[in-house]
PDB file of C-alpha atoms in Angstrom:
ATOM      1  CA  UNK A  22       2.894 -43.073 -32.759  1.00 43.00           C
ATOM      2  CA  UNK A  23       5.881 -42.930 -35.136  1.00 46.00           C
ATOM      3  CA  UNK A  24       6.486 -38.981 -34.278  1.00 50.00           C
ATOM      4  CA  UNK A  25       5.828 -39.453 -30.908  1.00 48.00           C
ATOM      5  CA  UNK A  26       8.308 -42.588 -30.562  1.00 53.00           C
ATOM      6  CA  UNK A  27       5.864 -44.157 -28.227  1.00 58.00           C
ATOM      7  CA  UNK A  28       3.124 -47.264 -28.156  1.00 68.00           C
ATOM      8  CA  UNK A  29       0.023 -46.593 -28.852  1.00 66.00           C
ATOM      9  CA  UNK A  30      -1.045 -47.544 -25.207  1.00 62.00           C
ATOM     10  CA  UNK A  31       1.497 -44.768 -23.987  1.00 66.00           C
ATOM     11  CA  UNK A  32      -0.677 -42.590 -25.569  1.00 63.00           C
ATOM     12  CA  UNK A  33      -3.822 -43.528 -25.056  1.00 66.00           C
ATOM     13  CA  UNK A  34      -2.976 -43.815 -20.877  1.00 71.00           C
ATOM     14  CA  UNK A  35      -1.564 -39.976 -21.554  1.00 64.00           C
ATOM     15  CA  UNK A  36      -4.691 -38.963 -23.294  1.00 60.00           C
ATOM     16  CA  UNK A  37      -6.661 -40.306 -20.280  1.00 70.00           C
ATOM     17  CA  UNK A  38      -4.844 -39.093 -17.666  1.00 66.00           C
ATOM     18  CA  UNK A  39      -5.224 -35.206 -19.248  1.00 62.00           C
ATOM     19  CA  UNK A  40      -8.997 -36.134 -19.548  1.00 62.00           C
ATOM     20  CA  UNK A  41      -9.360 -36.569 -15.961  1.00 64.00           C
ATOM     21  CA  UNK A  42      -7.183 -33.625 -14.808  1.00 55.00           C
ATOM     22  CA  UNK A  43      -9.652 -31.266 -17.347  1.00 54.00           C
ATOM     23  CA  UNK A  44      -6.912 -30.410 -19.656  1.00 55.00           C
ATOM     24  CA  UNK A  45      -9.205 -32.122 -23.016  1.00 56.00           C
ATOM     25  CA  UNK A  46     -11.589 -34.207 -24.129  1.00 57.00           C
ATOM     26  CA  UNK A  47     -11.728 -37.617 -25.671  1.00 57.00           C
ATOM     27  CA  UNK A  48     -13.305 -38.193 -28.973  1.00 52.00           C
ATOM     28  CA  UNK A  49     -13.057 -40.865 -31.569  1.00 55.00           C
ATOM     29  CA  UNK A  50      -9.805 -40.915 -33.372  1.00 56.00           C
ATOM     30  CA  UNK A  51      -7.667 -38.855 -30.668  1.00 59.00           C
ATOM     31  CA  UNK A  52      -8.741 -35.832 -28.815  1.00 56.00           C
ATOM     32  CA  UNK A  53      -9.407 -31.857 -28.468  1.00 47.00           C
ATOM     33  CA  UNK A  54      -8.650 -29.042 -26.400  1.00 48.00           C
ATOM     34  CA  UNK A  55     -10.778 -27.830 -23.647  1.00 50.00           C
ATOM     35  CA  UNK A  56     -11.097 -23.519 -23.450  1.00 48.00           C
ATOM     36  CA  UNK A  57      -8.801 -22.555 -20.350  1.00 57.00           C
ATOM     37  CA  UNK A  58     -12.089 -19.420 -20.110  1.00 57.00           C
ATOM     38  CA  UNK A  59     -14.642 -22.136 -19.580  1.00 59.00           C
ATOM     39  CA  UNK A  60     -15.500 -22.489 -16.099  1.00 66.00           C
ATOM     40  CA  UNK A  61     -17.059 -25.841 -16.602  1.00 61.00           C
ATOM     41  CA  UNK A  62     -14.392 -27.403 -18.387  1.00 63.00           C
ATOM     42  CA  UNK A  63     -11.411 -26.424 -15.941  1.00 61.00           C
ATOM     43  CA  UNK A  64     -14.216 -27.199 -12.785  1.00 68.00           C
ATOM     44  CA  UNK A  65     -11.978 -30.570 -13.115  1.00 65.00           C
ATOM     45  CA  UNK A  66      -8.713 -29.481 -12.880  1.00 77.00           C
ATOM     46  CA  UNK A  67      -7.016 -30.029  -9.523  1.00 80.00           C
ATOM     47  CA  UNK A  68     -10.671 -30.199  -8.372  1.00 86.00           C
ATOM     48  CA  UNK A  69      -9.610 -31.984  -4.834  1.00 89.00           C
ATOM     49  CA  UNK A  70      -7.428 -29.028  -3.946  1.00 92.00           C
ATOM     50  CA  UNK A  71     -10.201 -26.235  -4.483  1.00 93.00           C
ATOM     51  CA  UNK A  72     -12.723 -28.263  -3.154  1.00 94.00           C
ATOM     52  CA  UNK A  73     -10.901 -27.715  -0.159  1.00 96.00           C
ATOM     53  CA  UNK A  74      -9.771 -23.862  -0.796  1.00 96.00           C
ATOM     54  CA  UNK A  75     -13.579 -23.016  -1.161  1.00 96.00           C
ATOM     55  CA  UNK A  76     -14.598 -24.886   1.660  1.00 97.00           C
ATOM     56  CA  UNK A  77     -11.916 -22.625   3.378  1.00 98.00           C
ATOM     57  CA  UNK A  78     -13.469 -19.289   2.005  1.00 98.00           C
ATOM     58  CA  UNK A  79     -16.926 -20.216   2.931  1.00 97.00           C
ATOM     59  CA  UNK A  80     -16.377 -20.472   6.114  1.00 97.00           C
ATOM     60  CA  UNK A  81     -15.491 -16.447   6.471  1.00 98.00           C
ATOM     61  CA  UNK A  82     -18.736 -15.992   4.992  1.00 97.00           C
ATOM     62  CA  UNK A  83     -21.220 -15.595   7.728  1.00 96.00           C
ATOM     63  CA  UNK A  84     -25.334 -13.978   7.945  1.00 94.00           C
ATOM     64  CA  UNK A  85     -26.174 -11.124   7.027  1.00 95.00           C
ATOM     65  CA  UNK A  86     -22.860 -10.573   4.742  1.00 97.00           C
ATOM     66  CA  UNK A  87     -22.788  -9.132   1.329  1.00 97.00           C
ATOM     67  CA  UNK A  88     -20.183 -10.813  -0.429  1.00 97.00           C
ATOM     68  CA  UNK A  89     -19.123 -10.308  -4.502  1.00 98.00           C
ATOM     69  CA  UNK A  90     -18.026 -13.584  -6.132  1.00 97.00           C
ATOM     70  CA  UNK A  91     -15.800 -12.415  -8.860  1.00 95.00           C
ATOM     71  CA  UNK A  92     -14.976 -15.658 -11.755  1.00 90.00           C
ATOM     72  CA  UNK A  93     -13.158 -18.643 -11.477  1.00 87.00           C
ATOM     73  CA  UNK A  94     -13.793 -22.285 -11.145  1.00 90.00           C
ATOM     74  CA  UNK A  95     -12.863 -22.329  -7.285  1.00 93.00           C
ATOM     75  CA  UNK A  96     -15.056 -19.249  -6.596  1.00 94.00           C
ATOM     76  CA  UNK A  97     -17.489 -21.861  -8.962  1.00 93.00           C
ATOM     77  CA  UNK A  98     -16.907 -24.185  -6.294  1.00 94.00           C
ATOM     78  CA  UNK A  99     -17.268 -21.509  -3.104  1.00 96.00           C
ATOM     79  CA  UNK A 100     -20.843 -20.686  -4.626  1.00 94.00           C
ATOM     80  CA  UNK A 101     -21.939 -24.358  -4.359  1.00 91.00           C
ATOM     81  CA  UNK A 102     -20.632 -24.131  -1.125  1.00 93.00           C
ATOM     82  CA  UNK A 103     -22.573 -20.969  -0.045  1.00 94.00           C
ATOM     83  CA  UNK A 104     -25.360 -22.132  -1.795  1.00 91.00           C
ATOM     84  CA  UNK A 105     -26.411 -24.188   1.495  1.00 90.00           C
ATOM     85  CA  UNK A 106     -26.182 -20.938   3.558  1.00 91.00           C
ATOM     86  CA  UNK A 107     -29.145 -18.656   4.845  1.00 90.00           C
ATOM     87  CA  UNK A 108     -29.209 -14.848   5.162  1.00 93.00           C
ATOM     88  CA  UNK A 109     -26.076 -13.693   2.991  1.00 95.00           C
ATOM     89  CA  UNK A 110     -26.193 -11.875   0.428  1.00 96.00           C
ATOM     90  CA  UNK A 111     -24.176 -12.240  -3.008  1.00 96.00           C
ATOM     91  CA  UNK A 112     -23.378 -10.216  -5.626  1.00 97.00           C
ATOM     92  CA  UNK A 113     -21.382 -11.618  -8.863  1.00 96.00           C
ATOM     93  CA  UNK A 114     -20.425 -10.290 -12.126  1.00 94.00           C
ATOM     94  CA  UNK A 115     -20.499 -13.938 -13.605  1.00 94.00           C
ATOM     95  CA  UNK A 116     -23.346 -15.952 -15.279  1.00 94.00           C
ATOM     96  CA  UNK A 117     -22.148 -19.370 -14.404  1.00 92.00           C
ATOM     97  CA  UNK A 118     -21.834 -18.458 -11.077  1.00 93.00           C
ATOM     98  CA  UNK A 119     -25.280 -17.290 -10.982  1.00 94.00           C
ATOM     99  CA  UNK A 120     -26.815 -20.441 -11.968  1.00 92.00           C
ATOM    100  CA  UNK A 121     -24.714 -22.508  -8.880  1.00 89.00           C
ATOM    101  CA  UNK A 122     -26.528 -20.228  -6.807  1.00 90.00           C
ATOM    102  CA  UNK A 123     -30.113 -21.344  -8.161  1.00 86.00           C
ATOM    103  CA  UNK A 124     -31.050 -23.795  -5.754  1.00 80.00           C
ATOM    104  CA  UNK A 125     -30.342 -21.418  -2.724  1.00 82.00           C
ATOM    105  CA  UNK A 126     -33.694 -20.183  -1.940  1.00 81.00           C
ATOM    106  CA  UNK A 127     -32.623 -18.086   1.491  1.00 84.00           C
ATOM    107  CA  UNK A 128     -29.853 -16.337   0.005  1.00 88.00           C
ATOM    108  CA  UNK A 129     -30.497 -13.269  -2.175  1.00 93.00           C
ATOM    109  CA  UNK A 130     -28.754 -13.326  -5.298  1.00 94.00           C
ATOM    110  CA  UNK A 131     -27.791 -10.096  -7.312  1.00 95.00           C
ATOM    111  CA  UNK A 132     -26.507 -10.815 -10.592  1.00 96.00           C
ATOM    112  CA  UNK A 133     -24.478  -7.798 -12.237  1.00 96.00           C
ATOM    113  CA  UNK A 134     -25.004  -6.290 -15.889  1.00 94.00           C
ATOM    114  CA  UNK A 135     -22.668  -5.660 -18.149  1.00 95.00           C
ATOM    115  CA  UNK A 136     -21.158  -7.026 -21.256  1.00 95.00           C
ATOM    116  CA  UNK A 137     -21.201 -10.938 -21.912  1.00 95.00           C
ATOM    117  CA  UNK A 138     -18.268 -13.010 -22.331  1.00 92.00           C
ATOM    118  CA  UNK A 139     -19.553 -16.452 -24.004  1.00 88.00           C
ATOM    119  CA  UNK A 140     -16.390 -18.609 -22.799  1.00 85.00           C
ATOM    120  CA  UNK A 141     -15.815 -17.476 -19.309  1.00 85.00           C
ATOM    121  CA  UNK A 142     -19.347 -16.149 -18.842  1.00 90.00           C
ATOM    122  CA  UNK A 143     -18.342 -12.920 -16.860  1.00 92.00           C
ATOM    123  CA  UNK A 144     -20.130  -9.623 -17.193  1.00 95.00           C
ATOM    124  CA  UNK A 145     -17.251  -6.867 -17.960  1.00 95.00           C
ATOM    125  CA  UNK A 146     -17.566  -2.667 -18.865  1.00 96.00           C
ATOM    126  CA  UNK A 147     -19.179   0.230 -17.715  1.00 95.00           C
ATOM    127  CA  UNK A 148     -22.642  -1.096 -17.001  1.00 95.00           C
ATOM    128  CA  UNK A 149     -21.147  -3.965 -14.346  1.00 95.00           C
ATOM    129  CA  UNK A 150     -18.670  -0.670 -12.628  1.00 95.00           C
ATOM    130  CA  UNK A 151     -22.279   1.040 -12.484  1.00 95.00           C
ATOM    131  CA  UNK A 152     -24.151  -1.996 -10.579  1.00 94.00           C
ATOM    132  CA  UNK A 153     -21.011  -2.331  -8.076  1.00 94.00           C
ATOM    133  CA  UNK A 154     -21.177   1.947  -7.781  1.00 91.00           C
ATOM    134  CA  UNK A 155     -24.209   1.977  -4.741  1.00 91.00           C
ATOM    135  CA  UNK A 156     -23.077  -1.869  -3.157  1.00 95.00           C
ATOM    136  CA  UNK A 157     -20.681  -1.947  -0.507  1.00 95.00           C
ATOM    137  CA  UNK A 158     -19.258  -5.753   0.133  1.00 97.00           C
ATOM    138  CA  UNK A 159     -18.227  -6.653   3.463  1.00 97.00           C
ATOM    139  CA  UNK A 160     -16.018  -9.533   1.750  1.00 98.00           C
ATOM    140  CA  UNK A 161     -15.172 -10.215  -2.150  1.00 98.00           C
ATOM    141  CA  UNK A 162     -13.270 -13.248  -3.321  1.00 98.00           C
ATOM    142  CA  UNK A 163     -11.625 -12.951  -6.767  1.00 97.00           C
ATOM    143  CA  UNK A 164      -9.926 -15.323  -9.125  1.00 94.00           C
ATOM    144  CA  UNK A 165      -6.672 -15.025 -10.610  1.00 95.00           C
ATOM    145  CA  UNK A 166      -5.046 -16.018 -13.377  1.00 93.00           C
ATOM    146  CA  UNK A 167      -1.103 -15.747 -12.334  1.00 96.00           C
ATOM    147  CA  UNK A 168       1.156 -14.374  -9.572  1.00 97.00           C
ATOM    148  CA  UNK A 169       5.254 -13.733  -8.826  1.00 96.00           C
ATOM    149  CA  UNK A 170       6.785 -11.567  -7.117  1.00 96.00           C
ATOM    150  CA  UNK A 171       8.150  -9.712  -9.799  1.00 95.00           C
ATOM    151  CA  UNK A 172       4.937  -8.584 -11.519  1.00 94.00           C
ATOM    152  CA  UNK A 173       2.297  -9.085  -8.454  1.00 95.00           C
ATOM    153  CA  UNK A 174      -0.947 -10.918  -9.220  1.00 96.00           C
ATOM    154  CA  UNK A 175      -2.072 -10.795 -12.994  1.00 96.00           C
ATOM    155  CA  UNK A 176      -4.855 -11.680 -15.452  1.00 94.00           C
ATOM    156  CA  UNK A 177      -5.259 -12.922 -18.711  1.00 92.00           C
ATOM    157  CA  UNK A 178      -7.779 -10.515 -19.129  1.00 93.00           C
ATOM    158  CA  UNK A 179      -7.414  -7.033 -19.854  1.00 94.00           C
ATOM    159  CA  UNK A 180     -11.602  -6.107 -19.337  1.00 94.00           C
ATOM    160  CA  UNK A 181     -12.065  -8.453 -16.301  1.00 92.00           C
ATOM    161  CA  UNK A 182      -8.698  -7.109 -14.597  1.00 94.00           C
ATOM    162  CA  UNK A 183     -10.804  -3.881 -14.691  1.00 95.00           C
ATOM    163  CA  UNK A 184     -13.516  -5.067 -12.764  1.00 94.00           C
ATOM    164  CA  UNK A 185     -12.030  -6.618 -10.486  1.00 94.00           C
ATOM    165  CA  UNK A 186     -10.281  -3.285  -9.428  1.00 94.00           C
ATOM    166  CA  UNK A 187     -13.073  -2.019  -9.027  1.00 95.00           C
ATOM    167  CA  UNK A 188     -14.600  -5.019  -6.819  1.00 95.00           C
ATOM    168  CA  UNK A 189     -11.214  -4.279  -4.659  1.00 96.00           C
ATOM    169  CA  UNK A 190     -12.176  -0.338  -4.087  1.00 94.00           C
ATOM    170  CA  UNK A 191     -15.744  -1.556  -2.787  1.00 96.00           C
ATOM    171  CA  UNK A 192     -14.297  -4.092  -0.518  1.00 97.00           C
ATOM    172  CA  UNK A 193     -14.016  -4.043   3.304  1.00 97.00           C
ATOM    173  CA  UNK A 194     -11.739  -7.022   3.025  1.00 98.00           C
ATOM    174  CA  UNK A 195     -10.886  -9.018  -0.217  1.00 98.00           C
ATOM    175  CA  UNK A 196      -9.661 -12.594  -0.432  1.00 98.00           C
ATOM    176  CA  UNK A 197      -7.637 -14.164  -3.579  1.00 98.00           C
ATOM    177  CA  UNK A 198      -8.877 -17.826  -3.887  1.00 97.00           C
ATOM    178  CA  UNK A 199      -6.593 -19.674  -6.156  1.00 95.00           C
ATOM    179  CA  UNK A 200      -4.763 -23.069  -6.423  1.00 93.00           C
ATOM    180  CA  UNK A 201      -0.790 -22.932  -6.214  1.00 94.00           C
ATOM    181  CA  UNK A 202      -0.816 -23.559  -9.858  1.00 92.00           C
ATOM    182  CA  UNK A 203      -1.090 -19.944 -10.634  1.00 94.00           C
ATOM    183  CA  UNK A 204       2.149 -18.862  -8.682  1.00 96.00           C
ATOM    184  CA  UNK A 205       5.300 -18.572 -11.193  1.00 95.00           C
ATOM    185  CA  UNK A 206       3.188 -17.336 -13.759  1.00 94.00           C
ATOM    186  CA  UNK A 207       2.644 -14.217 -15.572  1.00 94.00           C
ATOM    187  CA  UNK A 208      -0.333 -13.525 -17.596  1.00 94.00           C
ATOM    188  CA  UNK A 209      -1.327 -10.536 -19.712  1.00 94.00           C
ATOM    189  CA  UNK A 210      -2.434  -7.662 -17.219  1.00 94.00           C
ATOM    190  CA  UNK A 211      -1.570  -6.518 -13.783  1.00 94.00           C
ATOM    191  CA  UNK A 212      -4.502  -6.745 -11.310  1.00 93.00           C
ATOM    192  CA  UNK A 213      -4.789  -4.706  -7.836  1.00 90.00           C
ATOM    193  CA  UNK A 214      -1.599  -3.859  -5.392  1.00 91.00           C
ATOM    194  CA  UNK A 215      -0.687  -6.299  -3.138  1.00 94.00           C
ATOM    195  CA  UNK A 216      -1.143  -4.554  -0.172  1.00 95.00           C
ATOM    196  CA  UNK A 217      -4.857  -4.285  -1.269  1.00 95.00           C
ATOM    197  CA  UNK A 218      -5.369  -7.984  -1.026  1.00 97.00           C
ATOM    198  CA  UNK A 219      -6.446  -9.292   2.857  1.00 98.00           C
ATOM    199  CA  UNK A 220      -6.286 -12.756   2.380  1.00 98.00           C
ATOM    200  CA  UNK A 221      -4.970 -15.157  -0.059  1.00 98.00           C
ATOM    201  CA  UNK A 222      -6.069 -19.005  -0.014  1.00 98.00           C
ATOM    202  CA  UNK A 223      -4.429 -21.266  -1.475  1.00 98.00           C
ATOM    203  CA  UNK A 224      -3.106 -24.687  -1.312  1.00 97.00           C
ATOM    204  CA  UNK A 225       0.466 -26.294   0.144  1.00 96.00           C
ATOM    205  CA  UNK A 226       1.676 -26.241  -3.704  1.00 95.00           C
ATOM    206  CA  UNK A 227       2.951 -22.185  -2.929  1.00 97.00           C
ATOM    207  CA  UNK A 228       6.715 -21.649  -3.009  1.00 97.00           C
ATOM    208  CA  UNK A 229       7.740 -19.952   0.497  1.00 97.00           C
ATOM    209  CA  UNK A 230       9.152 -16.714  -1.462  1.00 98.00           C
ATOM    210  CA  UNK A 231       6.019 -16.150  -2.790  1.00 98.00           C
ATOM    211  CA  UNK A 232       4.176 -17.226   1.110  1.00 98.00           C
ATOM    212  CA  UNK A 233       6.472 -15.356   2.701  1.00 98.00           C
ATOM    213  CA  UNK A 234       6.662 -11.782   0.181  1.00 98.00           C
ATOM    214  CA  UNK A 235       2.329 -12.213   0.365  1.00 98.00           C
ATOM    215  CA  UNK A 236       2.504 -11.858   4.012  1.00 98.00           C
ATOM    216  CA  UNK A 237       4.802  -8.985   4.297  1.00 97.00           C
ATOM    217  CA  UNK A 238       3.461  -7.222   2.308  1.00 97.00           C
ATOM    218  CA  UNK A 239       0.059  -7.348   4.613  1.00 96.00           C
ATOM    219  CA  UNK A 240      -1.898 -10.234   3.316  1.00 97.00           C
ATOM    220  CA  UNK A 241      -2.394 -13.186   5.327  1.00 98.00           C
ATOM    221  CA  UNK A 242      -1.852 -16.500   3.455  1.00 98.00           C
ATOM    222  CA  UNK A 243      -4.506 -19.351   4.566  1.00 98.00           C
ATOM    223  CA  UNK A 244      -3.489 -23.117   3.463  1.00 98.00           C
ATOM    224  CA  UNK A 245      -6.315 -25.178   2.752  1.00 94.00           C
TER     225      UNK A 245
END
């Protein structure tokens, strides 16, 4: 309180209101830091807004499709969402994302190999490139972890950015799912060319430079 140079309740209400966005978690005597890898624990953050960017996604996805789900906690959210569908199939390269798709008992589910990630739960390496090598996806929807104009779209993950490249080369038409969050930032690795990229959607958060650059540059930018 005394470094801070605020009451105690100040706090506390601060603490609270970053435990409901996702951002921690409350224990006794102050509070800790949630992973930013762990799907469940950022599932929370501006959940409203890809609530509604998955229910936008999933309704491209149509019978007799064979989608890829890629990682992310609104692509988490698009394979609850799917889950309720019949006669699509999905392909994913991320545990967590797997297990959402349990309950779907019309929907085959192909889960890819590949080397485990314990925090963000995706499958990465050679073994997951070999699983994608004899698929051919009609639609893929990938996660990303930053995007300006300046550097393109960007992850802060050097192994994943590699599969999802590859996810991109097998795709008849790919879709970026994202909140506007991730636009202004910069993360470790470049992803795929922006001209490879279909469809991006997002929220009304996006800055128009970054709307307007997307869309000349051939991908059409949905606002859920």
């Amino acid at each position: 309180v005394q470094i801070m140079g605020v009451s105690a309740v100040t706090i506390r209400q601060d603490l609270n209101h970053l435990e409901a966005e996702g951002f921690l978690k409350r224990v006794h005597g102050g509070a800790i830091f949630k992973s930013t890898d762990d799907i469940s624990n950022r599932l929370g953050i501006n959940y409203e807004k890809k609530l509604r960017i998955a229910l936008k996604a999933a309704a491209f996805v149509h019978e007799g499709d064979t989608i890829l789900i890629e990682s992310g906690s609104a692509n988490a959210i698009l394979a609850r969402e799917l889950s309720k569908k019949d006669g699509i199939n999905i392909v994913t390269s991320n545990v967590f994302i797997a297990r959402e798709l349990k309950k779907s008992k019309h929907t085959k589910v192909i889960l890819l190999g590949g080397l485990y990630q314990h925090e963000s739960e995706s499958l990465v390496g050679k073994l997951t490139k070999l699983g994608m090598e004899n698929i051919n996806f009609s639609k893929s929807f990938i996660g990303v972890d930053g995007f300006t104009i300046e550097s393109g779209f960007t992850s802060t993950d050097m192994m994943r950015a590699e599969i999802a490249l590859s996810i991109v080369k097998k795709s008849k038409e790919v879709f970026i799912i994202t909140d506007s969050s991730k636009f202004g930032r910069i993360e470790l690795t470049n992803l795929f060319d922006v001209n490879d990229i279909n469809y991006v959607i997002t929220d009304d958060g996006i800055p128009e430079k970054d709307k307007l650059f997307l869309e000349k540059n051939g991908a059409k930018v949905i606002i859920a």
